[in-house]
Coordinates of C-alpha atoms in Angstrom, one line a residue:
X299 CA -15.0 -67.5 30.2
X300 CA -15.2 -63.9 28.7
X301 CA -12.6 -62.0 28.8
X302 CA -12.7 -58.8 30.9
X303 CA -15.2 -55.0 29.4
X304 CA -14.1 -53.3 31.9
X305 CA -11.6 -51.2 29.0
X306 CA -15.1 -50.8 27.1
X307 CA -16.5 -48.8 29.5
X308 CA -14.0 -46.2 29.3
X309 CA -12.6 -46.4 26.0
X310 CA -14.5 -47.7 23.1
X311 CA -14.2 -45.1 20.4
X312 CA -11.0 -43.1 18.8
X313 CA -11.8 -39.9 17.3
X314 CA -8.8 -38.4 14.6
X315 CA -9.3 -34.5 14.2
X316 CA -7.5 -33.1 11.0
X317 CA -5.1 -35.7 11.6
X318 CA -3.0 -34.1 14.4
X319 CA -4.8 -35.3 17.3
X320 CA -6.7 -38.6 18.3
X321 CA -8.7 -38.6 21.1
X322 CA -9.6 -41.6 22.9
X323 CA -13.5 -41.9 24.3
X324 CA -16.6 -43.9 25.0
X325 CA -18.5 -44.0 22.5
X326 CA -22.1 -43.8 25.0
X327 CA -20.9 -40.4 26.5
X328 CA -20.4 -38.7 23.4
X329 CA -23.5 -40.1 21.7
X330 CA -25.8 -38.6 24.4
X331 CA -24.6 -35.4 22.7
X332 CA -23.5 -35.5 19.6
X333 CA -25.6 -36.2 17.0
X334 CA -23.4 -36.5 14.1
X335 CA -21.2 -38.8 16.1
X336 CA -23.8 -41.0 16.8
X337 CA -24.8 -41.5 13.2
X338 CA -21.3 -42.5 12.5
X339 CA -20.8 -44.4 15.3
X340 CA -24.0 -46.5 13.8
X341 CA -22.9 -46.5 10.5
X342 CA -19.2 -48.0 11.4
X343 CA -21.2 -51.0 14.0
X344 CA -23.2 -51.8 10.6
X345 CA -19.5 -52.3 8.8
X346 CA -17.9 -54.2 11.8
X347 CA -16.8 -57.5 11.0
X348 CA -18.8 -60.6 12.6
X349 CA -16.6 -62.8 12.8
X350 CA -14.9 -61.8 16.4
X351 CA -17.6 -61.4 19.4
X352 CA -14.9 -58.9 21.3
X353 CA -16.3 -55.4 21.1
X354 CA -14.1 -53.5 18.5
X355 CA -13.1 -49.9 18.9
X356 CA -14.4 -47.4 16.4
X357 CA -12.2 -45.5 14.8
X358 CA -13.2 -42.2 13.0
X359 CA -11.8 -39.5 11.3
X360 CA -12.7 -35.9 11.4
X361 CA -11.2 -33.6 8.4
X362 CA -11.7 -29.5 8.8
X363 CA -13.1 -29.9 12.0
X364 CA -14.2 -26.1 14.0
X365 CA -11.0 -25.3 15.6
X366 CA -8.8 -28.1 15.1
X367 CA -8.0 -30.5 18.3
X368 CA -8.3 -27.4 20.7
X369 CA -12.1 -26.9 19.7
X370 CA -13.2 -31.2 19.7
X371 CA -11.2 -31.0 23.4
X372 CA -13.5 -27.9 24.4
X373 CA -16.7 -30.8 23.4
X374 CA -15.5 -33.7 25.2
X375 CA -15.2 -31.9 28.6
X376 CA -18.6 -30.9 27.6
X377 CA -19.6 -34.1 27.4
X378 CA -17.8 -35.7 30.4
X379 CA -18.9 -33.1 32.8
X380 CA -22.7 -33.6 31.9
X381 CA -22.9 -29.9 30.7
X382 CA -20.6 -28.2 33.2
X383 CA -18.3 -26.2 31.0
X384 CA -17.7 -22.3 31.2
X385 CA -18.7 -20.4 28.1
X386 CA -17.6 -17.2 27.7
X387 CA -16.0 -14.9 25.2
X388 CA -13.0 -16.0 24.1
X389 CA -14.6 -19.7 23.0
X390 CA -17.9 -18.9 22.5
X391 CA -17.7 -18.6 18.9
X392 CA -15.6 -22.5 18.9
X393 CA -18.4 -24.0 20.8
X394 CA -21.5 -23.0 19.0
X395 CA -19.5 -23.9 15.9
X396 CA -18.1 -27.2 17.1
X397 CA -21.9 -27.8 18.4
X398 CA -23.1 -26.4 14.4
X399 CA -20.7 -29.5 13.5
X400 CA -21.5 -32.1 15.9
X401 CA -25.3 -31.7 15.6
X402 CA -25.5 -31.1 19.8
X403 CA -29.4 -30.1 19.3
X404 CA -32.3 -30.3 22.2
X405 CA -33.2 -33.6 20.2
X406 CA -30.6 -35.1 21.8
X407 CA -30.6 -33.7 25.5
X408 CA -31.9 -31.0 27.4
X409 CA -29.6 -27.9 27.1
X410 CA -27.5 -29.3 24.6
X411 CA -24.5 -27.2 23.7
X412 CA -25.7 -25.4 20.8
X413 CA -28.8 -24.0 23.0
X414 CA -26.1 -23.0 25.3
X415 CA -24.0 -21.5 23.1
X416 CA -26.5 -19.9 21.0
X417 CA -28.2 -18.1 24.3
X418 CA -24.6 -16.9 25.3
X419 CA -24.3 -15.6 22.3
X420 CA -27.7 -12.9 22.0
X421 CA -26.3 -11.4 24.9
X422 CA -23.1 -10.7 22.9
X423 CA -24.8 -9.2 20.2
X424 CA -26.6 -6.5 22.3
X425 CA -23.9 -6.5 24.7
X426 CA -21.1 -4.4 24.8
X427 CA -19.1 -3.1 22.1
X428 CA -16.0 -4.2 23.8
X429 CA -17.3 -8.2 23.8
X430 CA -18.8 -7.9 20.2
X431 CA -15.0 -7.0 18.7
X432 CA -13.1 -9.5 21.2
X433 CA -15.7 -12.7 19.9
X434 CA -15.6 -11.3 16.6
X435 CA -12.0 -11.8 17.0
X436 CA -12.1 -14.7 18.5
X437 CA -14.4 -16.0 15.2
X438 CA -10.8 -15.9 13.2
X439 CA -10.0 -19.4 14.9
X440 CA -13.0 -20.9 13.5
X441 CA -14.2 -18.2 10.7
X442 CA -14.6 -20.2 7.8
X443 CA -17.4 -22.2 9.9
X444 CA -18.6 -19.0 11.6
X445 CA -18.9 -17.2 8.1
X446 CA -20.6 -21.1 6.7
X447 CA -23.2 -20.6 9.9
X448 CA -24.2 -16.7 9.7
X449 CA -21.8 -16.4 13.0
X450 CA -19.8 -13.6 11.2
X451 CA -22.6 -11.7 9.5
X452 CA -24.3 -11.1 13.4
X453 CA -21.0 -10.3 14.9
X454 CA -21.0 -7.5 12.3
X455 CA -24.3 -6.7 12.4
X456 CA -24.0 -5.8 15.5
X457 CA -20.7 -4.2 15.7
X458 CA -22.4 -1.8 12.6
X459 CA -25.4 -1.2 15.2
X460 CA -23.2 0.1 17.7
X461 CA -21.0 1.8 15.7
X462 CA -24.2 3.8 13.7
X463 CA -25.7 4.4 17.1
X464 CA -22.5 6.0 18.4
X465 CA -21.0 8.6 15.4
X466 CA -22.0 10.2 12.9
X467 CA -20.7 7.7 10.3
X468 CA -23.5 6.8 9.0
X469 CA -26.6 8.7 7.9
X470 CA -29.9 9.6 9.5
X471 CA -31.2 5.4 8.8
X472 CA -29.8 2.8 10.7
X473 CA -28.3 0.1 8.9
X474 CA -29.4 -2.5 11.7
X475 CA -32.7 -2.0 9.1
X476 CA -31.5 -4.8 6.9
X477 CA -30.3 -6.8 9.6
X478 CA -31.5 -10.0 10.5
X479 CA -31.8 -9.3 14.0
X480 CA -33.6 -5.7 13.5
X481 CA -36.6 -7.0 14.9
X482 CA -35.8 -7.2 18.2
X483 CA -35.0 -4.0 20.3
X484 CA -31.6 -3.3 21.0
X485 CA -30.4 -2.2 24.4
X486 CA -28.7 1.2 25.0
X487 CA -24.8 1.2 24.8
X488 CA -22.9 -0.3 27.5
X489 CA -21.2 2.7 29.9
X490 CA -17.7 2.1 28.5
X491 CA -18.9 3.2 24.8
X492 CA -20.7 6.5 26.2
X493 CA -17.6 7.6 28.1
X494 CA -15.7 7.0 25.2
X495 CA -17.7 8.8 22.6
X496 CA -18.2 11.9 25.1
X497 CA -13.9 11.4 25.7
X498 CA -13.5 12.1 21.8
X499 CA -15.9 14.3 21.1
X500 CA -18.3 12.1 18.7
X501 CA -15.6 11.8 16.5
X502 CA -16.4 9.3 14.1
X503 CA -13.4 7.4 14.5
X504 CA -13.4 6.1 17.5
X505 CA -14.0 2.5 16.8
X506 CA -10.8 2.4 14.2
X507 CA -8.5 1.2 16.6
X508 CA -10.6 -1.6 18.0
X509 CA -11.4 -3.2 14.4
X510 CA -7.9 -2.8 13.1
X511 CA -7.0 -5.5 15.4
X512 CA -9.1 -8.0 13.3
X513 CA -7.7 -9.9 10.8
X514 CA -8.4 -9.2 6.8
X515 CA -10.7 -12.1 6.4
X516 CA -13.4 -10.7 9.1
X517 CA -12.7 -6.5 7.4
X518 CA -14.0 -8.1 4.3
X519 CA -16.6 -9.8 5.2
X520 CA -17.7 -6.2 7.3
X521 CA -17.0 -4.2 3.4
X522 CA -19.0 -7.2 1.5
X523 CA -22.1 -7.3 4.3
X524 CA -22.0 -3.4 3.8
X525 CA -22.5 -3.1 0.3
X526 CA -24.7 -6.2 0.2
X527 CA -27.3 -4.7 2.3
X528 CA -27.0 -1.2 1.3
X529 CA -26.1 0.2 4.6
X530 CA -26.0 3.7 5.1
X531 CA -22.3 4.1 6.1
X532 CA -20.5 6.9 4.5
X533 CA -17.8 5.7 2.1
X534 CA -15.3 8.5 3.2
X535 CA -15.6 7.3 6.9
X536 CA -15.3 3.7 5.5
X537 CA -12.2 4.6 3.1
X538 CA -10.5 6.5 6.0
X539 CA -11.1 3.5 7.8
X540 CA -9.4 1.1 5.0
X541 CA -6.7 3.1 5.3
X542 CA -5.9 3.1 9.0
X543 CA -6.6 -0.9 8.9
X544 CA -4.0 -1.0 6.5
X545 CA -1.5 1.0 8.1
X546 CA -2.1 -0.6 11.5
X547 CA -1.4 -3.7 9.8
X548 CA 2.1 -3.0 8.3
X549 CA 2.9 -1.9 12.0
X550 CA 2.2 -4.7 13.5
X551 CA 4.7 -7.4 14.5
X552 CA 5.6 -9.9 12.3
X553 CA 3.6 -8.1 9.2
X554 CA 5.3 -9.8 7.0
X555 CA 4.2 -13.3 7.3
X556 CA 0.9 -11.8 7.9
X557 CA 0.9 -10.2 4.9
X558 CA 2.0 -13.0 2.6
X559 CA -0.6 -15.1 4.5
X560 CA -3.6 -13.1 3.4
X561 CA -1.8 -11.6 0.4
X562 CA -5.3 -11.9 -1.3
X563 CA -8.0 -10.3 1.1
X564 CA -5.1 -7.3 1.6
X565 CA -5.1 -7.1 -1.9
X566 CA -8.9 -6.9 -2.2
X567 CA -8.7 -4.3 0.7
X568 CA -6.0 -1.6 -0.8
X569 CA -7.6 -1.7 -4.5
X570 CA -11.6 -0.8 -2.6
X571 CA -9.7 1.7 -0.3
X572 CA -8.7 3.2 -4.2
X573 CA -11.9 3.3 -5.4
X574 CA -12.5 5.2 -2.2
X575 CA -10.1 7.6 -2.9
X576 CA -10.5 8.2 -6.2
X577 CA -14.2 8.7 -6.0
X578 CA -13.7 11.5 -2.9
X579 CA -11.4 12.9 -5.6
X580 CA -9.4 16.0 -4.6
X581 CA -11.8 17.5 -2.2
X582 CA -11.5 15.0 1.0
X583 CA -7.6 14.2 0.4
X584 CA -4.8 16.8 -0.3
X585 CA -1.7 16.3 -2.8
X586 CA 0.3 15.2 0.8
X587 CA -2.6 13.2 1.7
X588 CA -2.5 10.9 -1.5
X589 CA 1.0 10.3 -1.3
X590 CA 0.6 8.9 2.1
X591 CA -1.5 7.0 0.7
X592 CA 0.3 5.7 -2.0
X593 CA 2.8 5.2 0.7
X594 CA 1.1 2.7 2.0
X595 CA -0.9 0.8 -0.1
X596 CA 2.4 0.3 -2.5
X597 CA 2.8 -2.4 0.3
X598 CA 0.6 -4.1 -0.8
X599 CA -0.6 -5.9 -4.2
X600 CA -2.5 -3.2 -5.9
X601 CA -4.2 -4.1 -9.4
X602 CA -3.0 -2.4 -12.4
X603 CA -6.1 -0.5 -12.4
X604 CA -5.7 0.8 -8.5
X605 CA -2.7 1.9 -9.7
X606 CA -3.2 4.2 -12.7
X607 CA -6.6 5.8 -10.7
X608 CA -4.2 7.1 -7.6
X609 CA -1.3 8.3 -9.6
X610 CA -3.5 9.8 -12.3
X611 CA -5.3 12.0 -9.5
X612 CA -1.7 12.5 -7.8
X613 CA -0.4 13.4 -11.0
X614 CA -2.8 16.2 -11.5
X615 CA -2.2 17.9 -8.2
X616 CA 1.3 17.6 -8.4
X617 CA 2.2 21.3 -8.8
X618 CA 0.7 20.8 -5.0
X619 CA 3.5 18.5 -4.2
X620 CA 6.9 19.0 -2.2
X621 CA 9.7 17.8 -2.5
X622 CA 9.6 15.2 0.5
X623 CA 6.5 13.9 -1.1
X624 CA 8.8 12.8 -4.0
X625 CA 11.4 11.3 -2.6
X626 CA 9.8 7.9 -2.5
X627 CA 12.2 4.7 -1.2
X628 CA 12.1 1.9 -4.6
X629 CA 10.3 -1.1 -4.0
X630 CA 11.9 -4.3 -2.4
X631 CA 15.4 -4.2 -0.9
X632 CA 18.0 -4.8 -3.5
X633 CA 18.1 -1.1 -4.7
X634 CA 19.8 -2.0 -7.8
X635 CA 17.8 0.5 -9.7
X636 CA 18.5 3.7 -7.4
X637 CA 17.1 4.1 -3.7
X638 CA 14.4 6.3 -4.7
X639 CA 11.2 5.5 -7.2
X640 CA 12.0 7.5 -10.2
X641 CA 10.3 5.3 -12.3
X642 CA 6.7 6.4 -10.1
X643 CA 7.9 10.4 -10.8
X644 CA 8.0 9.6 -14.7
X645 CA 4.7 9.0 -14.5
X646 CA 3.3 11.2 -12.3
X647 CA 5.0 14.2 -14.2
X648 CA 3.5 12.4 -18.1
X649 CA -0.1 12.5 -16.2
X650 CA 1.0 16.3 -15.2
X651 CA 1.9 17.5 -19.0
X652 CA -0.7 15.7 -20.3
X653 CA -3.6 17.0 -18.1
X654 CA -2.3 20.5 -17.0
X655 CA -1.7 23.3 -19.5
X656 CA -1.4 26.4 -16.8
X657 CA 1.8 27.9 -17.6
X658 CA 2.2 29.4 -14.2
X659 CA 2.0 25.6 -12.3
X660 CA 4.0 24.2 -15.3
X661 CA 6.8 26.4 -14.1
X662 CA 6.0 25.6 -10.3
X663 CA 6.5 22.0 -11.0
X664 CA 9.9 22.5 -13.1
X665 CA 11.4 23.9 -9.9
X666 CA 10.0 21.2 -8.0
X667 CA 11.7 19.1 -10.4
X668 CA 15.2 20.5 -10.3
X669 CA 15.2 20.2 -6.8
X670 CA 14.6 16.3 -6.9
X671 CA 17.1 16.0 -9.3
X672 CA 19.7 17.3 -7.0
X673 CA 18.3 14.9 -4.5
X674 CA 18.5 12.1 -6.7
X675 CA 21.8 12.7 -8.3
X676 CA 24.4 11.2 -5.6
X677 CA 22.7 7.8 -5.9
X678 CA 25.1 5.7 -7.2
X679 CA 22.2 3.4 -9.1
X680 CA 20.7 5.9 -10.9
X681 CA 21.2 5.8 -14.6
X682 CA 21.6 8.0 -16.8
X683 CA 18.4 6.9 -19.2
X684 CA 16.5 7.5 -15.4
X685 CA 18.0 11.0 -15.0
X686 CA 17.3 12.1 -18.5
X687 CA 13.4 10.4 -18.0
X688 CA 13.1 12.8 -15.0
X689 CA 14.6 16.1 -16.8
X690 CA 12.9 15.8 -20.1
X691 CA 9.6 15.0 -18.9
X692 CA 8.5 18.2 -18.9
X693 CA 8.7 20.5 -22.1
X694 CA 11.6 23.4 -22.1
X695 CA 8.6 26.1 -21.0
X696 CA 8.2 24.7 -17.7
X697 CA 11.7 26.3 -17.1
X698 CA 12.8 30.0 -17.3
X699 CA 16.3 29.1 -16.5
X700 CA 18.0 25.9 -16.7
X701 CA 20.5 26.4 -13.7
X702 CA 19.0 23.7 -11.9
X703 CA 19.4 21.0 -14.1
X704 CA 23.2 21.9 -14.4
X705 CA 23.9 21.7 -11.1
X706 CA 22.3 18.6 -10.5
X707 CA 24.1 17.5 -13.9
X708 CA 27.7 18.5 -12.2
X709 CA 26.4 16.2 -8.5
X710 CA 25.8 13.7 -11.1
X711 CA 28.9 13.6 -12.5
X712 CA 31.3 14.2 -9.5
X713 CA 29.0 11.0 -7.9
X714 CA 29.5 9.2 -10.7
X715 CA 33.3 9.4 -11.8
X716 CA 33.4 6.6 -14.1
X717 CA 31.1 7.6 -16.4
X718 CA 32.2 7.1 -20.2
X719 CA 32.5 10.2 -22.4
X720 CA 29.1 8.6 -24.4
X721 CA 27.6 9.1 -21.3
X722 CA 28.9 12.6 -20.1
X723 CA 28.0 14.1 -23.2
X724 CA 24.3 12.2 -23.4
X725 CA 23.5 13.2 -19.7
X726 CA 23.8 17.0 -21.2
X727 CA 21.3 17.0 -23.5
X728 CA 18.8 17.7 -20.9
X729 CA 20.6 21.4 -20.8
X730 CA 19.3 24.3 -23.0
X731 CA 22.3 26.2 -23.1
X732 CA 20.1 29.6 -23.9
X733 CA 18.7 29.0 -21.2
X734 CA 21.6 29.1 -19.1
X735 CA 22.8 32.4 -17.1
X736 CA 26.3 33.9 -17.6
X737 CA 27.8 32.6 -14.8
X738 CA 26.6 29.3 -15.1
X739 CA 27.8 29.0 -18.6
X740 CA 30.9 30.0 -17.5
X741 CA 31.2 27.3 -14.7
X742 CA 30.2 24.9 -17.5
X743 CA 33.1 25.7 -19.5
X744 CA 35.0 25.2 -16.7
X745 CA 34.2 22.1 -15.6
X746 CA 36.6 19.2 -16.6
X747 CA 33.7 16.8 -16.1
X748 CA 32.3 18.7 -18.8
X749 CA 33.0 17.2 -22.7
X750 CA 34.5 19.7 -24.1
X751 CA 32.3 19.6 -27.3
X752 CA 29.2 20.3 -25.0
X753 CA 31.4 23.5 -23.3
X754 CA 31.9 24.8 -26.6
X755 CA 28.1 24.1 -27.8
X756 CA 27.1 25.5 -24.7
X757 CA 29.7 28.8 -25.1
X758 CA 28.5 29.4 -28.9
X759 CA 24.8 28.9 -28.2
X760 CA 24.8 31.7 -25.5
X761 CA 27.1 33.8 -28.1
X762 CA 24.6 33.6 -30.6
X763 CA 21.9 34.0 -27.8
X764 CA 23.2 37.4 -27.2
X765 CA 24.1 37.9 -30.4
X766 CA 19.9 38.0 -31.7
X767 CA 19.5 40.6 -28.4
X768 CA 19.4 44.1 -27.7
X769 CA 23.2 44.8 -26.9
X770 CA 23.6 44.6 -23.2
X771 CA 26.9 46.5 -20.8
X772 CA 27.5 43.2 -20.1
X773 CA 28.2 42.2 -24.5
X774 CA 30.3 44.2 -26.4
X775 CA 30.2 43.9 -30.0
X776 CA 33.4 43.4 -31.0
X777 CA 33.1 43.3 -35.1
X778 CA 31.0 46.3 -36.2
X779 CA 30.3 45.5 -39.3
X780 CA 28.8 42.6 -38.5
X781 CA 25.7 44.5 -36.7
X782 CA 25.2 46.6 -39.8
X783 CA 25.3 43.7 -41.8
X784 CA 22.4 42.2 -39.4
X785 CA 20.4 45.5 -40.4
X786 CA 21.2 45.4 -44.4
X787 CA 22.1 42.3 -45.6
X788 CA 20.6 39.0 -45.1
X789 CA 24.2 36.8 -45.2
X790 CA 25.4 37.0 -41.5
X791 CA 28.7 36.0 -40.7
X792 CA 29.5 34.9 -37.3
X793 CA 30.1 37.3 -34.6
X794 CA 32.7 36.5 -31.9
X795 CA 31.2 38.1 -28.5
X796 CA 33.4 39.1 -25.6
X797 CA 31.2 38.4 -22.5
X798 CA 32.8 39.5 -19.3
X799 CA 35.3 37.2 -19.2
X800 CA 35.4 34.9 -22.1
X801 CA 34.6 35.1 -25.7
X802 CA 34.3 32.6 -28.3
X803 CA 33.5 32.6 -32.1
X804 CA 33.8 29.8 -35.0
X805 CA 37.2 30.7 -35.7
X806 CA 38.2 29.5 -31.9
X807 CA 35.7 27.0 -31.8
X808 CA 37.4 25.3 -34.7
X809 CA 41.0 25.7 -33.1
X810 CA 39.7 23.9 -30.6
X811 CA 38.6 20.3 -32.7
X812 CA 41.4 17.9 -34.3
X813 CA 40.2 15.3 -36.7
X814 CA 40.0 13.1 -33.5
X815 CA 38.1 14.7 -31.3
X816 CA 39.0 18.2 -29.4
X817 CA 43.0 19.3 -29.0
X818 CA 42.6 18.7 -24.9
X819 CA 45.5 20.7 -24.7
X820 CA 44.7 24.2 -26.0
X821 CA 40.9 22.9 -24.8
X822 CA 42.8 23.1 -21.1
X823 CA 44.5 26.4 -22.3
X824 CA 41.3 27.8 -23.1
X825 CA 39.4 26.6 -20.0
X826 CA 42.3 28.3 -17.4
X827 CA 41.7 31.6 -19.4
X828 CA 38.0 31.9 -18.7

């Protein structure tokens, strides 16, 4: 007496998908469809073993399949409701490439999935533009089979069509032209796209928004298609583009893990929105501009190359620059090496000297540069080797008066009270005491922070300062003799000046030394008498 089929009818056949899911089926229904499956099913009855006469379940395993379990659960309610499945928008793109898979051709049955899907899908593509970016969306489930089918490049095509039809992005010719759909005739836009174009005024941004929400893979594929088939898109429009992708990216949640997960196609992105930049040069982006965008592609991995081409045209406009465009937070989180990027400022200012001689900007950009340094000073991380990199970056003619290195020397200091004397007296050499005004060299004299071998360098190099000038009211000349002796005889002997306040000559300067170091005491002495 056999033993009971009735199990066979129902459940012959177990299907593995990417092994996370096994799906229990009959192996009839889903050969009616499915032509791969049936081949395998075939091929696995050849290998059954003949030694039992009970029917043996199949077992096979799918690797990479369209969509993981979700999609193959999408083809066996296909297949178990004779055709009765709802395809729309959001899965249109799984089935057709679940049916690309399966082999679910008219060879096998009338109106087979993949005709289904494939007629569902011409409407898409000369539909609307809101249905072309949500499948095209929807692809990132499935894109590596959608980009292996041509899926990808039509959902692009199109999107191109409409976006070429609607601004003035591209040129005069069309680039549906190289399309592989241009032969057919392509319907006006829907009433949604005309409304909105009229709403912004043809700007030619209008569709930014709406493809910023797709994911880097599918942006690629749109910049690859683009220069592939010499479309006539504008590379500004398409680098202002790359940049608010890129933007709207690291503002969306959880940017982080999306960023590390497509580390390489973000990568790929920011170093072609460069070469977009670089080739506008300065006359589609101001100094501000460019440091916005160095803003925010730093987020991202830049080659070495990206890099130099965007801070070598920053670095030329950077007389341009203000001061909030310098003051750029360090990479990662730690901070260890000071909160702001000093290290980016050192090289933007060595591309300034290098390219721009223009005494006039030179000067512009030495203020710019005392200013930062006071911004930078209080930072408890900065160094002293990355305060002096900042200061002497430029040559001593980009500055008329070196006031504004002292005072952010004297933040410097008072933020930084344990500082070793080696230290106090190397962050000075920045200074060029003739360059200093009266006052200031005063202050510096009085400053305790102050070594007092740079107070006294700083007090005899403004002596002899004044000593090579016109006599002023504010120098008095107090040995005579000496200024004939400028006029007759070539041996000068030094001069002690008496400058509103304080004088100093060898004679005191030498009072003021021991064979250690400086006599702090009648140092003190002297400072309370200036």
């Amino acid at each position: 007496m056999q033993k009971p089929r009735e199990m066979s009818l129902f459940y012959d056949l177990q299907i593995n998908i990417n092994g996370e899911y096994t799906f229990f089926l009959n192996q009839d229904v889903i050969s009616k469809y499915c032509g791969t499956l049936r081949k395998m099913i075939k091929q696995s009855k050849k290998k059954r073993s003949k030694k039992t006469k009970d029917p043996e379940i199949i077992t096979i395993e799918i690797n990479d399949f369209p969509g993981g379990p979700d999609g193959f659960e999408l083809v066996s309610r296909f297949c178990y409701s004779n055709g009765g499945i709802s395809i729309d928008i959001s899965n249109v793109s799984a089935l057709y490439c679940c049916s690309v898979f399966l082999g679910m051709t008219e060879k096998l049955c009338f109106s087979n999935l993949l005709l289904r899907a494939e007629t569902f899908l011409e409407e898409v593509f000369y539909g609307s533009w809101d249905d072309i970016v949500f499948t095209l969306k929807n692809c990132e489930q499935v894109f590596l089979h959608a980009d292996s089918y041509g899926l990808a490049d039509k959902l692009i095509f199109a999107a191109l069509t409409k976006i070429s039809r609607s601004s003035e992005a591209f040129s005069s010719s069309s680039p549906s032209s190289s399309s592989p759909s241009s032969s057919k005739n392509t319907p006006e836009s829907d009433k949604r796209l005309n409304l909105q174009t009229v709403s912004c005024g043809r700007s030619n941004e209008w569709w930014f928004d709406d493809m910023s929400s797709l994911s880097p893979r599918i942006i690629l594929k749109l910049i690859r298609i683009i220069e592939a088939y010499k479309t006539n898109i504008k590379s500004l429009f398409l680098t202002k583009f790359l940049l608010h992708y890129l933007k709207t990216r690291l503002q969306t949640k959880s940017s982080k893990t999306e960023l590390m997960r497509n580390k390489l196609e973000y990568s790929e992105l920011a170093d072609t929105a460069v070469k977009g930049v670089v080739s506008a040069s300065k006359t589609a982006f101001s100094c501000r501009k460019l440091f916005w965008v160095l803003r925010v592609l730093s987020s991202f991995s830049l080659s070495q190359e990206s890099k130099t081409g965007l801070e070598t045209l920053i670095g030329e406009m950077l007389d341009q620059a203000t001061l909030d465009d310098l003051l750029i937070p360090a990479d990662g989180g730690s901070r260890e090496s000071g909160f702001y990027n000093v290290d980016l400022v050192i090289r933007l200012l060595k591309v300034y000297v290098r390219n721009i001689e223009e005494e006039a900007k030179m000067k512009e950009v030495g203020r710019l540069i005392d200013k930062y340094l006071r911004e930078i000073s209080p930072d408890q991380n900065l160094k002293v080797s990355k305060f002096l990199g900042v200061a002497e970056s430029l040559p001593d003619s980009a500055r008329d008066c070196f006031d504004g290195v002292y005072r952010a020397i004297d933040i410097y200091l008072l933020s930084h009270p344990n500082l070793t004397p080696q230290d106090q007296t190397k962050i000075c050499r920045c200074l060029n005491y003739k360059k200093l005004t009266r006052e200031t060299c005063k202050q510096l004299a009085r400053n305790p922070k102050i070594p007092p071998d740079v107070a006294v360098q700083a007090l005899k190099s403004r002596c002899d300062n004044q000593e090579h000038r016109t006599p002023s009211p504010d120098v008095k000349l107090v040995n005579k003799s000496v200024c004939r002796s400028r006029r007759h005889s070539q041996d000068k002997k030094p001069a002690m000046l008496h400058l509103k306040g304080f004088e100093i000559s060898e004679k005191l300067a030498d009072e003021l030394k021991t064979k250690g170091g400086y006599n702090w005491k009648v140092m003190d002495s002297f400072r309370e008498r200036l």
